[in-house]
Tab-separated table of C-alpha atoms in Angstrom:
chain	number	residue	atom	x	y	z
V	720	MET	CA	23.899	-61.960	52.147
V	721	GLU	CA	22.930	-58.782	53.110
V	722	ARG	CA	23.193	-55.552	50.986
V	723	PRO	CA	24.932	-52.717	51.586
V	724	GLU	CA	24.054	-49.872	53.486
V	725	ASN	CA	21.540	-47.316	51.169
V	726	PHE	CA	21.781	-49.675	48.229
V	727	ASP	CA	17.962	-49.910	47.503
V	728	ARG	CA	18.083	-45.997	47.386
V	729	TYR	CA	21.185	-46.196	45.086
V	730	LEU	CA	19.062	-48.145	43.326
V	731	ALA	CA	15.623	-46.536	43.463
V	732	HIS	CA	18.086	-43.103	42.119
V	733	PHE	CA	19.490	-45.115	39.161
V	734	ARG	CA	16.409	-46.324	37.647
V	735	VAL	CA	15.129	-42.669	37.740
V	736	ARG	CA	18.115	-41.426	35.711
V	737	SER	CA	17.951	-43.969	33.343
V	738	ARG	CA	14.618	-43.054	33.081
V	739	LEU	CA	14.847	-39.227	32.737
V	740	ALA	CA	17.529	-39.885	29.980
V	741	ARG	CA	15.618	-42.290	28.268
V	742	LYS	CA	13.098	-39.103	27.996
V	743	LYS	CA	15.126	-36.889	26.860
V	744	LEU	CA	16.748	-39.125	24.378
V	745	TYR	CA	13.841	-39.623	22.682
V	746	ARG	CA	12.986	-36.324	23.080
V	747	ARG	CA	15.685	-35.282	21.381
V	748	SER	CA	15.607	-37.578	18.867
V	749	LEU	CA	11.740	-36.412	17.921
V	750	PHE	CA	13.429	-33.461	17.851
V	751	ILE	CA	15.787	-34.856	14.833
V	752	VAL	CA	13.245	-36.874	13.053
V	753	GLY	CA	11.035	-33.790	12.868
V	754	GLY	CA	13.724	-31.663	11.207
V	755	LEU	CA	14.373	-33.931	8.522
V	756	ALA	CA	10.510	-34.321	7.458
V	757	VAL	CA	10.299	-30.507	7.608
V	758	GLY	CA	13.040	-30.313	5.580
V	759	ALA	CA	11.535	-32.700	2.912
V	760	VAL	CA	8.781	-31.015	2.654
V	761	ALA	CA	9.706	-27.474	2.468
V	762	VAL	CA	11.634	-28.809	-0.798
V	763	LEU	CA	8.379	-30.000	-1.841
V	764	MET	CA	6.192	-27.091	-1.668
V	765	ALA	CA	9.607	-25.167	-3.435
V	766	TRP	CA	9.149	-28.019	-6.403
V	767	LEU	CA	5.151	-27.213	-6.309
V	768	ALA	CA	5.397	-23.199	-5.905
V	769	ASP	CA	7.859	-23.662	-8.946
V	770	HIS	CA	6.030	-25.590	-11.275
V	771	ALA	CA	2.443	-23.917	-11.113
V	772	GLN	CA	4.080	-20.325	-11.596
V	773	ASP	CA	5.448	-22.239	-14.489
V	774	ILE	CA	2.669	-23.291	-15.662
V	775	PHE	CA	0.680	-20.005	-15.479
V	776	ALA	CA	3.644	-18.215	-17.414
V	777	ALA	CA	3.628	-21.095	-19.962
V	778	GLY	CA	-0.599	-20.444	-20.346
V	779	LEU	CA	-0.272	-16.153	-20.576
V	780	ARG	CA	2.612	-16.639	-23.678
V	781	THR	CA	-0.345	-18.697	-25.298
V	782	ALA	CA	-3.442	-16.602	-24.224
V	783	PRO	CA	-2.476	-12.920	-22.057
V	784	TYR	CA	-4.973	-12.065	-21.668
V	785	LEU	CA	-6.165	-15.535	-19.523
V	786	ALA	CA	-5.760	-14.147	-16.056
V	787	LEU	CA	-8.725	-11.701	-16.742
V	788	ALA	CA	-10.382	-14.897	-15.906
V	789	ALA	CA	-8.565	-17.459	-14.665
V	790	THR	CA	-7.035	-15.285	-11.252
V	791	PRO	CA	-10.591	-14.432	-10.128
V	792	LEU	CA	-11.307	-17.915	-10.251
V	793	GLY	CA	-8.740	-19.049	-8.859
V	794	PHE	CA	-8.986	-16.742	-6.111
V	795	ALA	CA	-12.878	-18.114	-5.546
V	796	LEU	CA	-11.804	-21.880	-5.482
V	797	ALA	CA	-8.705	-21.500	-3.102
V	798	THR	CA	-10.961	-19.077	-0.531
V	799	LEU	CA	-13.411	-21.850	-0.626
V	800	LEU	CA	-11.482	-24.068	-0.050
V	801	ALA	CA	-9.672	-22.488	2.884
V	802	ARG	CA	-12.520	-21.264	4.124
V	803	HIS	CA	-15.289	-24.539	4.134
V	804	VAL	CA	-12.102	-27.577	3.746
V	805	PHE	CA	-9.507	-26.295	5.240
V	806	PRO	CA	-10.215	-23.893	7.881
V	807	ASN	CA	-7.082	-22.032	9.228
V	808	SER	CA	-5.612	-22.195	6.643
V	809	GLN	CA	-5.973	-19.200	5.116
V	810	GLY	CA	-2.997	-16.562	4.311
V	811	SER	CA	0.868	-16.557	5.549
V	812	GLY	CA	-0.037	-19.485	8.157
V	813	ILE	CA	2.679	-17.530	10.779
V	814	PRO	CA	0.391	-15.716	12.808
V	815	GLN	CA	-1.732	-19.483	13.864
V	816	THR	CA	1.160	-21.507	14.189
V	817	ILE	CA	2.330	-17.075	16.890
V	818	ALA	CA	-1.368	-17.650	18.613
V	819	ALA	CA	-0.530	-21.729	18.677
V	820	LEU	CA	2.270	-20.728	20.938
V	821	GLN	CA	0.121	-18.437	23.049
V	822	ILE	CA	-2.434	-21.472	23.634
V	823	GLU	CA	-1.809	-24.221	26.636
V	824	ASN	CA	-4.129	-26.120	25.698
V	825	GLN	CA	-3.949	-28.959	23.408
V	826	ALA	CA	-7.597	-29.436	22.202
V	827	SER	CA	-8.062	-25.549	21.473
V	828	ARG	CA	-4.515	-25.521	19.879
V	829	ALA	CA	-4.393	-28.281	17.494
V	830	PRO	CA	-6.708	-27.041	14.884
V	831	LEU	CA	-4.452	-24.652	14.094
V	832	VAL	CA	-1.466	-26.603	13.391
V	833	SER	CA	-3.067	-30.112	12.420
V	834	LEU	CA	-1.362	-32.280	9.836
V	835	ARG	CA	-5.140	-31.816	7.849
V	836	VAL	CA	-4.345	-27.806	7.577
V	837	ALA	CA	-0.641	-28.721	6.705
V	838	PHE	CA	-2.107	-30.699	3.562
V	839	GLY	CA	-4.666	-28.191	2.871
V	840	LYS	CA	-2.106	-25.247	2.933
V	841	ILE	CA	-0.008	-26.886	0.460
V	842	VAL	CA	-2.393	-27.592	-1.766
V	843	VAL	CA	-4.397	-24.154	-1.964
V	844	MET	CA	-1.026	-22.439	-1.318
V	845	THR	CA	0.060	-23.950	-4.730
V	846	LEU	CA	-3.181	-23.861	-6.266
V	847	GLY	CA	-3.056	-20.175	-5.447
V	848	LEU	CA	0.134	-19.303	-7.609
V	849	LEU	CA	-1.514	-21.824	-10.483
V	850	PHE	CA	-3.755	-19.578	-10.764
V	851	GLY	CA	-1.219	-16.412	-10.323
V	852	ALA	CA	-1.591	-14.846	-6.443
V	853	SER	CA	1.193	-12.512	-5.863
V	854	THR	CA	2.320	-15.002	-2.376
V	855	GLY	CA	5.156	-16.677	-1.360
V	856	ARG	CA	5.665	-20.383	-0.236
V	857	GLU	CA	8.374	-19.604	2.674
V	858	GLY	CA	5.352	-18.627	5.289
V	859	PRO	CA	3.237	-21.616	4.649
V	860	THR	CA	6.161	-23.803	5.534
V	861	VAL	CA	6.439	-22.626	8.906
V	862	GLN	CA	2.797	-23.366	9.555
V	863	VAL	CA	3.361	-26.911	7.588
V	864	GLY	CA	6.353	-27.624	9.561
V	865	ALA	CA	5.351	-26.100	12.858
V	866	ALA	CA	2.275	-28.830	11.817
V	867	ILE	CA	4.865	-31.683	11.644
V	868	MET	CA	6.488	-31.007	14.463
V	869	PHE	CA	3.215	-30.657	17.219
V	870	ALA	CA	2.322	-34.017	15.286
V	871	MET	CA	5.340	-35.734	16.460
V	872	GLY	CA	5.716	-33.556	20.170
V	873	ARG	CA	1.984	-35.324	21.252
V	874	THR	CA	3.400	-38.580	21.132
V	875	ALA	CA	5.864	-37.231	24.174
V	876	PRO	CA	4.927	-35.903	27.985
V	877	TYR	CA	6.424	-33.153	27.350
V	878	ARG	CA	5.031	-28.979	26.591
V	879	GLN	CA	4.409	-29.066	22.943
V	880	SER	CA	5.589	-24.936	22.993
V	881	GLY	CA	9.277	-26.209	21.652
V	882	PHE	CA	8.333	-28.411	19.283
V	883	LEU	CA	6.162	-25.656	17.307
V	884	LEU	CA	9.345	-23.062	17.858
V	885	ALA	CA	12.241	-26.095	16.170
V	886	GLY	CA	8.962	-26.514	13.350
V	887	ALA	CA	8.549	-23.162	12.972
V	888	ALA	CA	12.399	-22.355	12.565
V	889	ALA	CA	13.037	-25.152	10.625
V	890	GLY	CA	10.572	-24.400	8.035
V	891	VAL	CA	12.168	-20.971	7.410
V	892	ALA	CA	15.620	-22.539	7.332
V	893	ALA	CA	14.849	-25.722	5.163
V	894	ALA	CA	12.439	-22.600	2.786
V	895	PHE	CA	15.530	-20.442	2.109
V	896	ASN	CA	18.697	-22.666	3.137
V	897	THR	CA	18.888	-20.703	5.399
V	898	PRO	CA	20.105	-22.083	9.014
V	899	LEU	CA	21.325	-18.927	10.598
V	900	ALA	CA	17.481	-17.436	10.001
V	901	GLY	CA	16.034	-19.872	10.976
V	902	ILE	CA	17.684	-19.826	14.769
V	903	VAL	CA	16.822	-15.975	14.797
V	904	PHE	CA	13.796	-16.327	13.449
V	905	GLY	CA	12.514	-18.952	15.787
V	906	ILE	CA	13.702	-16.732	17.977
V	907	GLU	CA	13.311	-12.775	17.430
V	908	GLU	CA	9.825	-13.586	15.823
V	909	MET	CA	8.051	-16.164	16.721
V	910	SER	CA	9.169	-16.662	20.686
V	911	ARG	CA	9.991	-12.543	21.044
V	912	SER	CA	12.406	-14.264	23.953
V	913	PHE	CA	15.074	-17.241	24.373
V	914	GLU	CA	14.101	-20.322	26.181
V	915	GLN	CA	17.297	-21.752	27.406
V	916	ARG	CA	15.848	-24.954	27.588
V	917	THR	CA	14.473	-25.646	23.976
V	918	SER	CA	17.305	-23.072	21.780
V	919	GLY	CA	19.286	-26.030	21.952
V	920	LEU	CA	16.342	-28.432	20.333
V	921	ILE	CA	15.478	-25.067	18.104
V	922	ILE	CA	19.090	-26.202	16.592
V	923	GLY	CA	19.120	-29.753	16.502
V	924	ALA	CA	15.697	-29.073	13.766
V	925	VAL	CA	16.868	-26.633	12.038
V	926	ILE	CA	20.495	-28.355	11.500
V	927	ALA	CA	18.184	-31.740	10.289
V	928	ALA	CA	16.035	-29.793	8.176
V	929	GLY	CA	19.119	-27.494	6.737
V	930	LEU	CA	21.225	-31.174	5.374
V	931	THR	CA	17.955	-32.484	4.447
V	932	SER	CA	17.707	-29.111	1.980
V	933	LEU	CA	21.222	-29.892	1.686
V	934	ALA	CA	21.000	-33.279	0.287
V	935	LEU	CA	17.886	-33.309	-1.908
V	936	ILE	CA	19.160	-30.264	-4.229
V	937	GLY	CA	22.580	-29.016	-3.182
V	938	ASP	CA	24.178	-25.662	-1.671
V	939	TYR	CA	22.714	-22.822	-3.039
V	940	SER	CA	21.864	-19.238	-2.343
V	941	TYR	CA	18.439	-18.318	-2.513
V	942	PHE	CA	19.622	-15.129	-4.162
V	943	GLY	CA	23.221	-16.223	-5.626
V	944	SER	CA	25.990	-14.803	-4.310
V	945	THR	CA	26.555	-11.182	-4.237
V	946	ALA	CA	30.147	-8.918	-3.744
V	947	GLU	CA	27.802	-5.900	-2.915
V	948	ARG	CA	30.106	-3.642	-0.998
V	949	LEU	CA	28.888	-0.310	0.226
V	950	PRO	CA	32.308	2.221	1.569
V	951	LEU	CA	31.203	4.409	4.543
V	952	SER	CA	30.365	8.377	2.577
V	953	SER	CA	28.058	10.462	1.866
V	954	ASP	CA	26.221	8.190	-0.344
V	955	TRP	CA	25.092	6.271	2.549
V	956	PHE	CA	22.213	8.826	2.542
V	957	GLY	CA	20.949	7.234	-0.005
V	958	VAL	CA	20.918	4.028	2.555
V	959	LEU	CA	18.682	5.909	5.592
V	960	VAL	CA	16.105	6.844	2.745
V	961	CYS	CA	15.595	3.812	1.103
V	962	ALA	CA	15.385	1.924	5.049
V	963	MET	CA	12.991	5.087	5.695
V	964	VAL	CA	11.022	4.468	2.237
V	965	GLY	CA	10.588	0.099	2.665
V	966	GLY	CA	9.858	0.652	6.648
V	967	LEU	CA	6.935	3.170	5.249
V	968	SER	CA	5.482	0.514	3.015
V	969	GLY	CA	5.759	-2.009	4.979
V	970	GLY	CA	3.978	0.037	7.822
V	971	LEU	CA	1.118	0.778	5.255
V	972	PHE	CA	1.372	-2.853	4.308
V	973	ILE	CA	0.363	-4.244	7.700
V	974	ARG	CA	-2.318	-1.276	8.115
V	975	LEU	CA	-4.160	-2.431	5.272
V	976	VAL	CA	-4.133	-5.746	5.630
V	977	ALA	CA	-4.720	-5.717	9.425
V	978	SER	CA	-7.723	-3.445	8.827
V	979	PHE	CA	-9.545	-6.335	6.369
V	980	ALA	CA	-8.780	-8.691	9.103
V	981	LYS	CA	-10.505	-7.149	11.346
V	982	GLY	CA	-13.418	-6.030	9.650
V	983	LEU	CA	-13.843	-2.580	7.418
V	984	PRO	CA	-16.710	-0.824	9.331
V	985	GLY	CA	-20.150	0.063	7.659
V	986	ARG	CA	-21.433	-1.427	4.397
V	987	ALA	CA	-17.907	-2.091	3.068
V	988	GLY	CA	-17.435	-4.483	5.648
V	989	ALA	CA	-20.884	-6.047	5.819
V	990	ALA	CA	-20.563	-6.528	2.412
V	991	ILE	CA	-17.477	-8.386	2.297
V	992	ALA	CA	-18.066	-10.756	5.319
V	993	ARG	CA	-21.643	-11.938	3.884
V	994	TRP	CA	-20.563	-12.496	0.175
V	995	PRO	CA	-15.963	-13.679	0.381
V	996	ILE	CA	-15.768	-15.855	-2.320
V	997	LEU	CA	-17.466	-12.390	-4.945
V	998	PHE	CA	-14.640	-10.001	-3.000
V	999	ALA	CA	-12.062	-13.351	-3.773
V	1000	MET	CA	-12.661	-12.961	-7.349
V	1001	LEU	CA	-12.587	-9.103	-7.181
V	1002	CYS	CA	-9.076	-9.350	-5.471
V	1003	GLY	CA	-8.494	-11.415	-7.737
V	1004	LEU	CA	-9.502	-9.809	-10.586
V	1005	GLY	CA	-6.892	-6.349	-9.335
V	1006	VAL	CA	-3.829	-9.134	-8.491
V	1007	ALA	CA	-4.917	-9.883	-12.644
V	1008	LEU	CA	-4.993	-6.675	-14.391
V	1009	CYS	CA	-1.762	-5.395	-11.867
V	1010	GLY	CA	-0.337	-8.451	-13.883
V	1011	LEU	CA	-1.217	-7.111	-17.029
V	1012	ASN	CA	-0.150	-3.800	-16.523
V	1013	GLY	CA	3.431	-5.748	-15.174
V	1014	ASP	CA	4.751	-7.175	-17.992
V	1015	ALA	CA	3.234	-10.755	-15.892
V	1016	SER	CA	6.364	-10.096	-13.578
V	1017	VAL	CA	4.361	-9.538	-10.772
V	1018	PHE	CA	2.497	-12.324	-10.901
V	1019	GLY	CA	3.771	-15.451	-8.024
V	1020	THR	CA	6.700	-14.480	-5.531
V	1021	GLY	CA	8.268	-12.083	-7.319
V	1022	TYR	CA	11.451	-14.727	-6.726
V	1023	ALA	CA	12.840	-14.298	-10.239
V	1024	GLN	CA	12.782	-10.699	-10.474
V	1025	ALA	CA	14.629	-9.633	-6.811
V	1026	ARG	CA	17.053	-11.828	-8.395
V	1027	ALA	CA	17.186	-9.711	-10.876
V	1028	VAL	CA	17.714	-6.716	-9.374
V	1029	VAL	CA	20.284	-7.996	-7.044
V	1030	HIS	CA	22.419	-9.575	-9.853
V	1031	ALA	CA	21.388	-6.591	-12.727
V	1032	SER	CA	21.091	-8.426	-14.611
V	1033	GLY	CA	17.626	-7.001	-16.314
V	1034	ASP	CA	16.537	-3.780	-17.333
V	1035	ILE	CA	14.853	-1.922	-14.640
V	1036	ASP	CA	11.435	-1.391	-14.491
V	1037	TYR	CA	10.521	1.494	-12.039
V	1038	TRP	CA	6.984	0.475	-11.465
V	1039	PHE	CA	7.446	-3.436	-10.503
V	1040	ALA	CA	7.704	-2.272	-6.535
V	1041	PRO	CA	3.780	0.162	-6.151
V	1042	LEU	CA	1.914	-2.943	-8.677
V	1043	LYS	CA	3.681	-5.746	-6.735
V	1044	PHE	CA	2.553	-3.936	-3.188
V	1045	VAL	CA	-0.887	-3.468	-4.817
V	1046	ALA	CA	-0.671	-7.035	-6.040
V	1047	THR	CA	0.216	-8.459	-2.854
V	1048	THR	CA	-1.626	-6.978	-0.845
V	1049	LEU	CA	-4.922	-7.688	-3.011
V	1050	SER	CA	-3.298	-11.288	-2.679
V	1051	ALA	CA	-3.607	-10.805	1.296
V	1052	ILE	CA	-7.174	-9.750	1.535
V	1053	SER	CA	-8.972	-11.808	-0.284
V	1054	GLY	CA	-8.464	-14.527	2.179
V	1055	ILE	CA	-6.247	-17.302	-0.023
V	1056	PRO	CA	-3.473	-18.924	1.784
V	1057	GLY	CA	-0.387	-18.129	0.664
V	1058	GLY	CA	2.877	-16.099	2.407
V	1059	VAL	CA	4.655	-12.390	2.468
V	1060	PHE	CA	8.245	-13.471	2.520
V	1061	SER	CA	9.057	-13.328	-1.286
V	1062	PRO	CA	6.808	-11.103	-2.355
V	1063	SER	CA	7.989	-8.740	0.549
V	1064	LEU	CA	11.672	-9.378	-0.778
V	1065	ALA	CA	10.386	-8.411	-4.000
V	1066	ILE	CA	9.088	-5.173	-3.429
V	1067	GLY	CA	11.665	-3.932	-1.359
V	1068	ALA	CA	14.651	-4.950	-4.463
V	1069	GLY	CA	11.838	-2.960	-6.554
V	1070	GLU	CA	11.834	0.522	-4.111
V	1071	GLY	CA	15.811	-0.096	-3.380
V	1072	SER	CA	15.794	-0.482	-8.082
V	1073	ALA	CA	13.540	2.469	-8.499
V	1074	LEU	CA	15.755	4.614	-6.158
V	1075	SER	CA	18.924	4.216	-8.069
V	1076	LEU	CA	16.795	6.908	-10.212
V	1077	ILE	CA	18.239	9.497	-7.349
V	1078	PHE	CA	21.453	7.445	-6.019
V	1079	PRO	CA	22.414	6.656	-9.280
V	1080	HIS	CA	25.975	6.889	-7.809
V	1081	LEU	CA	24.882	4.051	-5.158
V	1082	ALA	CA	25.376	0.330	-6.671
V	1083	LEU	CA	21.670	-0.865	-8.096
V	1084	GLY	CA	22.996	-4.809	-5.693
V	1085	ALA	CA	23.028	-2.897	-2.714
V	1086	LEU	CA	20.168	-0.760	-3.381
V	1087	ALA	CA	18.382	-3.574	-4.170
V	1088	LEU	CA	19.790	-5.202	-1.100
V	1089	VAL	CA	19.069	-2.647	1.714
V	1090	GLY	CA	15.177	-2.357	0.039
V	1091	MET	CA	14.759	-5.915	0.897
V	1092	VAL	CA	15.775	-5.648	4.813
V	1093	ALA	CA	14.192	-2.329	4.749
V	1094	TYR	CA	10.358	-3.748	3.602
V	1095	LEU	CA	10.586	-7.307	5.237
V	1096	THR	CA	11.318	-5.042	8.420
V	1097	GLY	CA	9.080	-2.794	8.071
V	1098	VAL	CA	6.431	-5.928	7.480
V	1099	THR	CA	7.669	-8.097	9.730
V	1100	GLN	CA	9.224	-5.237	12.379
V	1101	ALA	CA	11.898	-8.186	13.205
V	1102	PRO	CA	15.687	-6.308	12.065
V	1103	ILE	CA	17.277	-9.398	13.261
V	1104	THR	CA	15.919	-11.835	11.033
V	1105	ALA	CA	15.252	-9.475	8.053
V	1106	PHE	CA	19.023	-8.091	7.867
V	1107	VAL	CA	20.410	-11.984	9.086
V	1108	ILE	CA	18.475	-13.953	6.191
V	1109	VAL	CA	19.167	-11.256	3.637
V	1110	SER	CA	22.442	-11.555	4.018
V	1111	GLU	CA	22.266	-15.578	4.330
V	1112	MET	CA	20.882	-15.346	1.064
V	1113	THR	CA	23.452	-13.536	-0.905
V	1114	ASP	CA	25.875	-14.865	0.974
V	1115	ASP	CA	27.704	-11.149	1.271
V	1116	HIS	CA	28.757	-10.024	4.487
V	1117	ALA	CA	30.575	-7.002	3.757
V	1118	MET	CA	27.003	-5.247	3.538
V	1119	ILE	CA	26.239	-6.455	7.204
V	1120	ILE	CA	26.919	-3.084	8.897
V	1121	PRO	CA	24.611	-0.878	5.718
V	1122	LEU	CA	22.013	-3.631	6.320
V	1123	MET	CA	21.605	-3.213	10.091
V	1124	LEU	CA	21.456	0.171	10.001
V	1125	ALA	CA	18.875	-0.188	7.257
V	1126	ALA	CA	17.147	-2.688	9.234
V	1127	VAL	CA	16.504	-0.776	12.695
V	1128	VAL	CA	15.417	3.080	10.541
V	1129	ALA	CA	12.753	0.533	8.515
V	1130	ARG	CA	11.650	-0.501	11.975
V	1131	ALA	CA	11.219	2.658	13.357
V	1132	ALA	CA	9.590	3.962	10.620
V	1133	SER	CA	6.877	1.304	10.453
V	1134	ARG	CA	5.913	1.556	14.282
V	1135	LEU	CA	4.677	5.034	12.893
V	1136	LEU	CA	1.622	3.569	11.064
V	1137	SER	CA	1.936	0.095	12.368
V	1138	ARG	CA	2.605	-0.663	16.571
V	1139	GLU	CA	3.128	-4.048	15.584
V	1140	GLY	CA	4.690	-6.254	13.353
V	1141	LEU	CA	2.325	-8.062	10.247
V	1142	TYR	CA	2.100	-11.984	12.032
V	1143	HIS	CA	2.261	-10.632	15.504
V	1144	ALA	CA	-1.021	-8.923	14.297
V	1145	LEU	CA	-3.466	-11.013	12.599
V	1146	SER	CA	-2.072	-13.458	15.377
V	1147	HIS	CA	-4.854	-12.301	18.253
V	1148	GLY	CA	-7.377	-13.131	15.238
V	1149	PHE	CA	-6.809	-16.596	15.351
V	1150	LEU	CA	-6.465	-16.655	19.485
V	1151	ALA	CA	-9.362	-15.492	20.119
V	1152	SER	CA	-11.273	-17.107	17.922
V	1153	ALA	CA	-9.549	-19.987	19.257
V	1154	ARG	CA	-10.008	-19.166	22.914
V	1155	ALA	CA	-14.056	-18.376	22.649
V	1156	GLU	CA	-14.705	-21.601	20.295
V	1157	PRO	CA	-14.980	-25.005	22.271
V	1158	ALA	CA	-11.667	-26.975	19.639
V	1159	LYS	CA	-12.606	-29.085	17.429
V	1160	MET	CA	-9.724	-31.139	16.295
V	1161	ALA	CA	-9.047	-30.753	12.282
């Protein structure tokens, strides 16, 4: 019996289509499973961070001056581990992920987002918080999420940039329990573009990470729900002032951290390069002094202090913002692993509360929210991410318009001091190192 005409051609076409369909299904499955894994690890990192801070706080209650010895030693140990045991784990981790996205060579990309770096990030980040560092765990979650997705993506014959991007976005979504902000962060901050082919997969990974976080720790708003309102009136002048202050201070933070990352000129820079562990100890001592002057509230992520300001549930400490700014700067330039997301939100909330002295008729919670968006925008220069993440964290949609205005003004103010956001400014060093040196798998 003869085959119908063109049967072989149709059969070959069917086989090709089936093979492509299986590949697509496999790839989508990797994104979903990876998102579940990122969500679970993000919850673990949150638990570790909270308990590390609780242990340090308990130690301070027993011996108030413990930080003067423990924090410098902790910074020294964390820096030693980050430099010699887990290289590429220092700092936030977002610059490393941005650099990895720009590298096409897999062997050069791998040391920035390997599972070993992810493990080291978790361990040394927790160690830093255990000794009072003014750092956060959200930025590290981005690098860890990217590393998990990168490891899973290596089993598929596709470009890895989509996996890295999805892991970073899922990390933000799970860390803050803000799925929309995770998507916006992936588009605006990490990729600086919208890739149609990977956008749906990013959303899938974000949903998987969010569902995992929801299943493990329940539905919650990062800073709790607020009902702040800011009607259109002359009081909006306070929004503009708060936005300018946050943008300029965020730009100053970029300049300081980026300058130390590139290396200071002259003898100071040479001394830091020669004795990095000693420099880290000095930074730790500075953080300890800031923390003692700030009634110990300056240590750690600053989450509790920011939440208290947003809900106006505590006394206003007008020195909190400047002390937290100094402590966070010292932590960032020391070389220890740790993020700046949570400390930035705390600094912004502190700046907003301090401005209540000048604008007493504005609701304290509203000023705090504006300050958080302004300073976070000033640091990242990602205005959409900043106002989306704060509005989603507080479940307060009535403040979206003033938060949008604050983000736009803050970005303009920040760019007066720095042409790039912190993460992109720091990514150049990692990118240059990865391209200049032969890749060594971590």
